[in-house]
CSV table of C-alpha atoms in Angstrom, one decimal:
chain,number,residue,atom,x,y,z
A,385,CYS,CA,86.1,3.2,17.8
A,386,ASN,CA,88.9,5.6,16.9
A,387,LYS,CA,87.7,5.6,13.2
A,388,LEU,CA,84.1,6.4,14.5
A,389,ILE,CA,85.2,9.6,16.3
A,390,LEU,CA,87.2,10.8,13.4
A,391,VAL,CA,83.7,11.4,11.7
A,392,THR,CA,83.5,15.3,12.2
A,393,ALA,CA,80.5,17.4,12.6
A,394,ASN,CA,81.2,19.0,9.2
A,395,GLN,CA,80.9,15.6,7.4
A,396,ILE,CA,77.4,15.1,8.9
A,397,ASP,CA,74.5,16.6,6.9
A,398,ARG,CA,71.4,15.0,8.6
A,399,PRO,CA,70.3,15.0,12.1
A,400,ALA,CA,69.5,11.2,11.7
A,401,ASP,CA,73.0,10.4,10.8
A,402,ALA,CA,74.1,12.5,14.0
A,403,GLU,CA,71.8,10.5,16.1
A,404,LEU,CA,73.0,7.2,14.8
A,405,LEU,CA,76.6,8.1,15.3
A,406,ILE,CA,76.1,9.3,18.8
A,407,LYS,CA,74.3,5.9,19.5
A,408,LEU,CA,77.3,4.0,18.2
A,409,GLY,CA,79.5,6.3,20.4
A,410,ARG,CA,78.1,4.8,23.4
A,411,ILE,CA,79.7,1.5,22.5
A,412,ALA,CA,83.0,3.2,22.6
A,413,VAL,CA,83.0,4.6,26.0
A,414,THR,CA,86.0,3.6,28.1
A,415,PRO,CA,88.0,5.8,30.5
A,416,THR,CA,90.7,6.3,28.0
A,417,MET,CA,88.3,7.3,25.3
A,418,ALA,CA,86.0,9.4,27.5
A,419,ASN,CA,87.4,12.7,26.8
A,420,SER,CA,87.7,12.2,23.1
A,421,ILE,CA,84.1,11.0,22.9
A,422,PHE,CA,82.8,13.9,24.9
A,423,GLN,CA,84.4,16.5,22.8
A,424,TRP,CA,83.3,14.7,19.7
A,425,SER,CA,79.7,14.6,20.8
A,426,GLU,CA,79.9,18.2,21.8
A,427,GLU,CA,80.9,19.1,18.3
A,428,ILE,CA,78.1,17.3,16.8
A,429,LEU,CA,75.7,18.8,19.1
A,430,SER,CA,76.9,22.2,18.3
A,431,LYS,CA,75.9,21.6,14.7
A,432,PHE,CA,72.4,20.3,15.6
A,433,PRO,CA,71.7,22.4,18.8
A,434,THR,CA,68.0,22.4,18.4
A,435,HIS,CA,67.1,19.0,17.1
A,436,PRO,CA,65.2,17.0,19.8
A,437,ASP,CA,66.6,13.6,19.0
A,438,VAL,CA,70.3,14.7,18.9
A,439,LEU,CA,69.8,16.3,22.1
A,440,SER,CA,68.2,13.2,23.6
A,441,VAL,CA,70.9,10.8,22.5
A,442,VAL,CA,73.7,13.2,23.6
A,443,GLY,CA,72.0,13.1,27.0
A,444,THR,CA,72.1,9.5,27.1
A,445,LEU,CA,75.6,9.2,26.0
A,446,GLY,CA,76.4,11.8,28.8
A,447,VAL,CA,75.0,9.4,31.4
A,448,ILE,CA,77.2,6.6,30.2
A,449,LEU,CA,80.3,9.0,30.2
A,450,ILE,CA,79.6,9.9,33.9
A,451,GLU,CA,79.0,6.4,34.8
A,452,ARG,CA,82.0,4.8,33.3
A,453,ALA,CA,84.6,7.8,33.2
A,454,GLU,CA,83.4,10.5,35.6
A,455,GLU,CA,86.8,10.9,37.2
A,456,GLU,CA,88.5,11.3,33.8
A,457,LEU,CA,86.1,14.1,32.8
A,458,GLN,CA,87.0,16.0,35.8
A,459,GLY,CA,83.6,17.8,36.1
A,460,ARG,CA,83.3,18.8,32.4
A,461,LEU,CA,79.9,17.0,32.5
A,462,THR,CA,77.3,17.0,35.1
A,463,PHE,CA,73.9,15.4,35.7
A,464,ASN,CA,72.4,19.0,35.7
A,465,ARG,CA,73.6,19.4,32.3
A,466,ILE,CA,72.3,16.2,31.0
A,467,GLU,CA,68.9,16.9,32.5
A,468,GLN,CA,68.9,20.2,30.7
A,469,LEU,CA,69.6,18.2,27.4
A,470,PHE,CA,66.4,15.9,28.0
A,471,ARG,CA,64.1,18.8,29.0
A,472,GLN,CA,65.3,20.8,26.0
A,473,SER,CA,64.5,17.7,23.8
A,474,LEU,CA,61.0,17.3,25.2
A,475,ASP,CA,60.1,21.0,24.9
A,476,LEU,CA,61.2,20.9,21.2
A,477,ASP,CA,59.2,17.7,20.3
A,478,PRO,CA,56.5,16.9,23.1
A,479,LYS,CA,55.2,14.0,20.9
A,480,SER,CA,58.4,11.9,20.7
A,481,GLY,CA,57.9,8.6,22.5
A,482,LYS,CA,61.4,7.6,22.3
A,483,ASN,CA,62.8,10.9,23.7
A,484,TYR,CA,60.3,10.5,26.7
A,485,GLY,CA,61.5,7.1,27.2
A,486,ARG,CA,65.2,8.2,27.3
A,487,ALA,CA,64.5,10.9,29.8
A,488,GLY,CA,62.4,8.4,31.8
A,489,LEU,CA,65.4,6.0,32.0
A,490,PHE,CA,67.5,9.0,33.0
A,491,TYR,CA,65.3,9.9,36.0
A,492,LEU,CA,64.9,6.3,36.9
A,493,GLY,CA,68.6,6.1,37.2
A,494,GLN,CA,68.5,9.1,39.4
A,495,SER,CA,65.7,7.5,41.7
A,496,ASN,CA,63.6,10.6,40.6
A,497,PHE,CA,60.5,8.3,40.5
A,498,GLY,CA,58.0,11.2,39.9
A,499,GLU,CA,59.8,12.4,36.8
A,500,ALA,CA,60.5,8.9,35.7
A,501,GLU,CA,56.9,7.9,36.0
A,502,ARG,CA,55.7,11.1,34.2
A,503,CYS,CA,58.1,10.5,31.2
A,504,LEU,CA,57.9,6.8,30.9
A,505,SER,CA,54.1,6.7,31.1
A,506,ARG,CA,53.9,9.3,28.3
A,507,SER,CA,56.5,7.1,26.3
A,508,PHE,CA,54.3,4.0,27.1
A,509,ARG,CA,51.2,5.6,26.0
A,510,LEU,CA,52.9,6.4,22.6
A,511,ASP,CA,54.1,2.8,22.2
A,512,ARG,CA,52.9,0.0,24.4
A,513,THR,CA,55.1,-2.8,22.8
A,514,GLU,CA,58.5,-1.1,23.7
A,515,SER,CA,59.7,-3.6,26.3
A,516,LEU,CA,62.3,-1.5,27.9
A,517,ILE,CA,59.8,1.2,28.6
A,518,ALA,CA,57.2,-1.2,29.9
A,519,LEU,CA,59.8,-2.9,32.3
A,520,SER,CA,61.1,0.3,33.5
A,521,LEU,CA,57.7,1.8,34.1
A,522,ALA,CA,56.8,-1.4,36.0
A,523,GLN,CA,60.0,-0.9,38.0
A,524,VAL,CA,58.8,2.6,38.9
A,525,TYR,CA,55.6,1.3,40.1
A,526,SER,CA,57.2,-1.4,42.2
A,527,SER,CA,59.6,0.9,43.8
A,528,THR,CA,56.8,3.2,44.8
A,529,GLU,CA,54.8,0.2,46.4
A,530,ARG,CA,52.2,-0.1,43.5
A,531,PRO,CA,52.6,-3.8,42.4
A,532,ARG,CA,49.1,-4.0,40.8
A,533,ASP,CA,49.9,-0.9,38.5
A,534,ALA,CA,53.3,-2.7,37.6
A,535,LEU,CA,51.5,-5.8,36.6
A,536,ALA,CA,48.9,-3.8,34.6
A,537,VAL,CA,51.6,-2.1,32.5
A,538,LEU,CA,53.3,-5.5,31.8
A,539,ASP,CA,49.8,-7.1,31.1
A,540,MET,CA,48.9,-4.3,28.7
A,541,SER,CA,52.3,-4.5,26.9
A,542,LEU,CA,51.8,-8.3,26.2
A,543,ARG,CA,48.2,-7.8,25.0
A,544,GLU,CA,49.3,-5.1,22.7
A,545,GLY,CA,51.8,-7.4,21.0
A,546,CYS,CA,55.2,-7.1,23.0
A,547,ASN,CA,57.2,-10.4,22.2
A,548,ASP,CA,60.0,-9.8,24.9
A,549,PRO,CA,60.1,-12.8,27.1
A,550,GLN,CA,61.4,-10.6,29.9
A,551,VAL,CA,58.0,-8.9,30.0
A,552,ALA,CA,56.3,-12.2,30.4
A,553,TRP,CA,58.7,-13.3,33.1
A,554,GLN,CA,58.3,-10.2,35.2
A,555,ALA,CA,54.6,-10.3,34.8
A,556,ALA,CA,54.5,-13.9,36.1
A,557,LEU,CA,56.6,-12.8,39.1
A,558,GLN,CA,54.4,-10.0,39.8
A,559,ALA,CA,51.3,-11.9,39.5
A,560,ILE,CA,52.7,-14.5,42.1
A,561,GLY,CA,53.6,-11.8,44.4
A,562,LEU,CA,50.0,-10.6,44.2
A,563,GLU,CA,48.7,-14.1,44.6
A,564,GLN,CA,47.1,-14.0,41.2
A,565,TYR,CA,48.2,-17.7,40.4
A,566,GLU,CA,45.9,-18.3,37.4
A,567,ALA,CA,47.3,-15.1,35.8
A,568,ALA,CA,50.8,-16.2,36.6
A,569,LEU,CA,50.4,-19.5,34.8
A,570,THR,CA,49.2,-17.6,31.6
A,571,TYR,CA,52.3,-15.5,31.7
A,572,LEU,CA,54.5,-18.4,32.3
A,573,ASP,CA,52.7,-20.1,29.2
A,574,ARG,CA,53.7,-16.9,27.2
A,575,PHE,CA,57.4,-17.0,28.5
A,576,ASP,CA,57.8,-20.6,27.6
A,577,GLU,CA,56.4,-19.9,24.0
A,578,LEU,CA,59.0,-17.1,23.6
A,579,ARG,CA,61.9,-18.8,25.5
A,580,PRO,CA,61.4,-22.6,25.7
A,581,GLY,CA,63.5,-24.8,27.9
A,582,GLU,CA,64.4,-22.2,30.5
A,583,ALA,CA,65.3,-23.2,34.1
A,584,TRP,CA,63.1,-21.9,37.0
A,585,SER,CA,60.1,-21.4,34.8
A,586,ASN,CA,58.7,-24.7,36.1
A,587,HIS,CA,59.7,-23.9,39.6
A,588,TYR,CA,57.3,-20.7,39.5
A,589,ARG,CA,54.7,-22.8,37.6
A,590,ALA,CA,54.8,-25.5,40.5
A,591,CYS,CA,54.5,-22.6,43.0
A,592,SER,CA,51.3,-21.4,41.2
A,593,LEU,CA,49.8,-24.9,40.8
A,594,LEU,CA,50.4,-25.7,44.4
A,595,GLU,CA,48.6,-22.6,45.5
A,596,LEU,CA,45.7,-23.4,43.2
A,597,ASN,CA,45.6,-27.0,44.9
A,598,ARG,CA,46.7,-28.8,41.7
A,599,PRO,CA,49.5,-30.8,43.1
A,600,ALA,CA,49.5,-33.5,40.5
A,601,GLU,CA,50.2,-31.0,37.9
A,602,ALA,CA,52.9,-29.5,40.0
A,603,MET,CA,54.6,-32.7,40.2
A,604,SER,CA,54.9,-32.8,36.3
A,605,ALA,CA,56.2,-29.3,36.4
A,606,LEU,CA,58.8,-30.3,38.9
A,607,ASP,CA,59.9,-33.2,36.8
A,608,ARG,CA,60.6,-30.8,33.9
A,609,GLU,CA,62.3,-28.4,36.3
A,610,GLN,CA,64.7,-31.0,37.4
A,611,GLU,CA,65.4,-32.0,34.0
A,612,LEU,CA,66.3,-28.4,33.0
A,613,ASN,CA,68.0,-27.5,36.2
A,614,PRO,CA,69.8,-30.6,37.3
A,615,GLU,CA,72.4,-28.9,39.4
A,616,LEU,CA,70.1,-27.0,41.7
A,617,THR,CA,67.5,-29.2,43.3
A,618,TYR,CA,66.6,-27.9,46.8
A,619,HIS,CA,63.4,-26.2,45.7
A,620,VAL,CA,62.3,-29.0,43.7
A,621,GLU,CA,62.8,-31.4,46.6
A,622,VAL,CA,60.8,-29.0,48.9
A,623,GLN,CA,58.1,-28.6,46.4
A,624,ARG,CA,57.9,-32.4,45.8
A,625,ALA,CA,57.1,-32.7,49.5
A,626,SER,CA,54.4,-30.2,49.3
A,627,SER,CA,52.9,-31.8,46.2
A,628,LEU,CA,52.8,-35.3,48.0
A,629,ALA,CA,51.2,-33.8,50.9
A,630,GLY,CA,48.6,-32.2,48.7
A,631,MET,CA,47.9,-35.5,47.0
A,632,LYS,CA,47.4,-36.9,50.5
A,633,ASN,CA,50.1,-39.6,49.7
A,634,VAL,CA,51.2,-39.8,53.4
A,635,ASP,CA,53.9,-42.5,53.2
A,636,GLU,CA,55.8,-41.0,50.3
A,637,PHE,CA,55.3,-37.6,51.8
A,638,ARG,CA,57.1,-38.7,55.0
A,639,THR,CA,59.9,-40.2,53.0
A,640,GLN,CA,60.3,-37.0,50.8
A,641,LEU,CA,60.2,-34.6,54.0
A,642,GLU,CA,62.8,-36.7,55.8
A,643,LYS,CA,65.0,-36.2,52.6
A,644,VAL,CA,64.4,-32.6,52.6
A,645,LEU,CA,65.2,-32.2,56.2
A,646,ALA,CA,68.4,-34.0,55.8
A,647,ILE,CA,69.6,-31.1,53.5
A,648,PRO,CA,71.4,-28.4,55.5
A,649,VAL,CA,69.8,-25.2,54.8
A,650,SER,CA,73.3,-23.4,55.0
A,651,SER,CA,74.3,-25.2,52.0
A,652,ILE,CA,71.6,-23.5,49.7
A,653,ASP,CA,73.2,-20.4,48.2
A,654,TYR,CA,71.0,-20.0,45.2
A,655,LEU,CA,67.6,-19.0,46.7
A,656,THR,CA,66.6,-15.6,48.4
A,657,ALA,CA,65.3,-15.4,51.8
A,658,ASN,CA,61.8,-14.5,50.3
A,659,GLY,CA,62.1,-17.5,48.1
A,660,LEU,CA,62.8,-19.9,51.0
A,661,GLN,CA,60.1,-18.4,53.0
A,662,ARG,CA,57.6,-19.1,50.1
A,663,LEU,CA,58.8,-22.6,49.9
A,664,TYR,CA,58.5,-23.3,53.7
A,665,THR,CA,55.1,-21.5,54.0
A,666,ARG,CA,53.6,-23.8,51.3
A,667,LEU,CA,55.2,-26.8,52.9
A,668,TRP,CA,53.9,-26.0,56.3
A,669,ILE,CA,50.3,-25.5,54.9
A,670,SER,CA,50.3,-28.7,52.8
A,671,THR,CA,51.8,-30.7,55.6
A,672,SER,CA,48.9,-29.6,58.0
A,673,GLU,CA,46.4,-30.5,55.5
A,674,CYS,CA,48.0,-34.1,55.1
A,675,VAL,CA,48.6,-35.3,58.6
A,676,ALA,CA,47.0,-34.9,62.0
A,677,PHE,CA,47.6,-31.9,64.1
A,678,ASP,CA,49.3,-34.1,66.8
A,679,ASP,CA,51.5,-35.9,64.3
A,680,PRO,CA,55.1,-35.4,65.5
């Protein structure tokens, strides 16, 4: 890192080299290096003051500098200055998808969802396969209570050829939240292709299969989930009970339900409140379809 910042602005002839060096500089940001890196980036910027890509990457470096070493910089760098760099970059090159993306990520970090959406949507239109942009734009839509738009972005990215498993994963979770369970299974299939053998994938697959009234298939998914996630089993046990109820296997269901009820809920520290609610809602529905209404 010390060698990196010894590369002076006078030694850099091409804006592309300046852009790459600034990107590498982001790795070196620590409180003790902050002042040196800030001064170094300012000198490089002064040599290429109107190049949009250099302006944009210096803005991104500035965000990292403030996040990691604001106190050490003592007000020499502000978010207003960083925003000016991004705006100037976009004014100079209004067709650069990567610069719109960087600006959008900056605004998202500031919770300025309006500007974040404007910049990220423009970047997404120019390249729908860039996973970070797709995920960030989906985050904007989720944060502004538009989950269907969030799912549409992720779906379009996958259809256009994005191969990031995280996009498929987030699409599956969004689809489940929207009760689009067939679509969720499709996204989980894609996720498993890109990242096979991951824990929790079969948990969400079982969730979707149970909602689609396919309990036998859900049981198979749960067997695989237990194999991949042997240390965490509560969600599997609850879903097994739901699956047995769905198959109208009353005796085995009773035994499984007793097993679930014997586990203190206070001992489960790896599921969210929403996750527990989803499990219990499905268990309640499956139970009501399996036994008589007056069954104790």
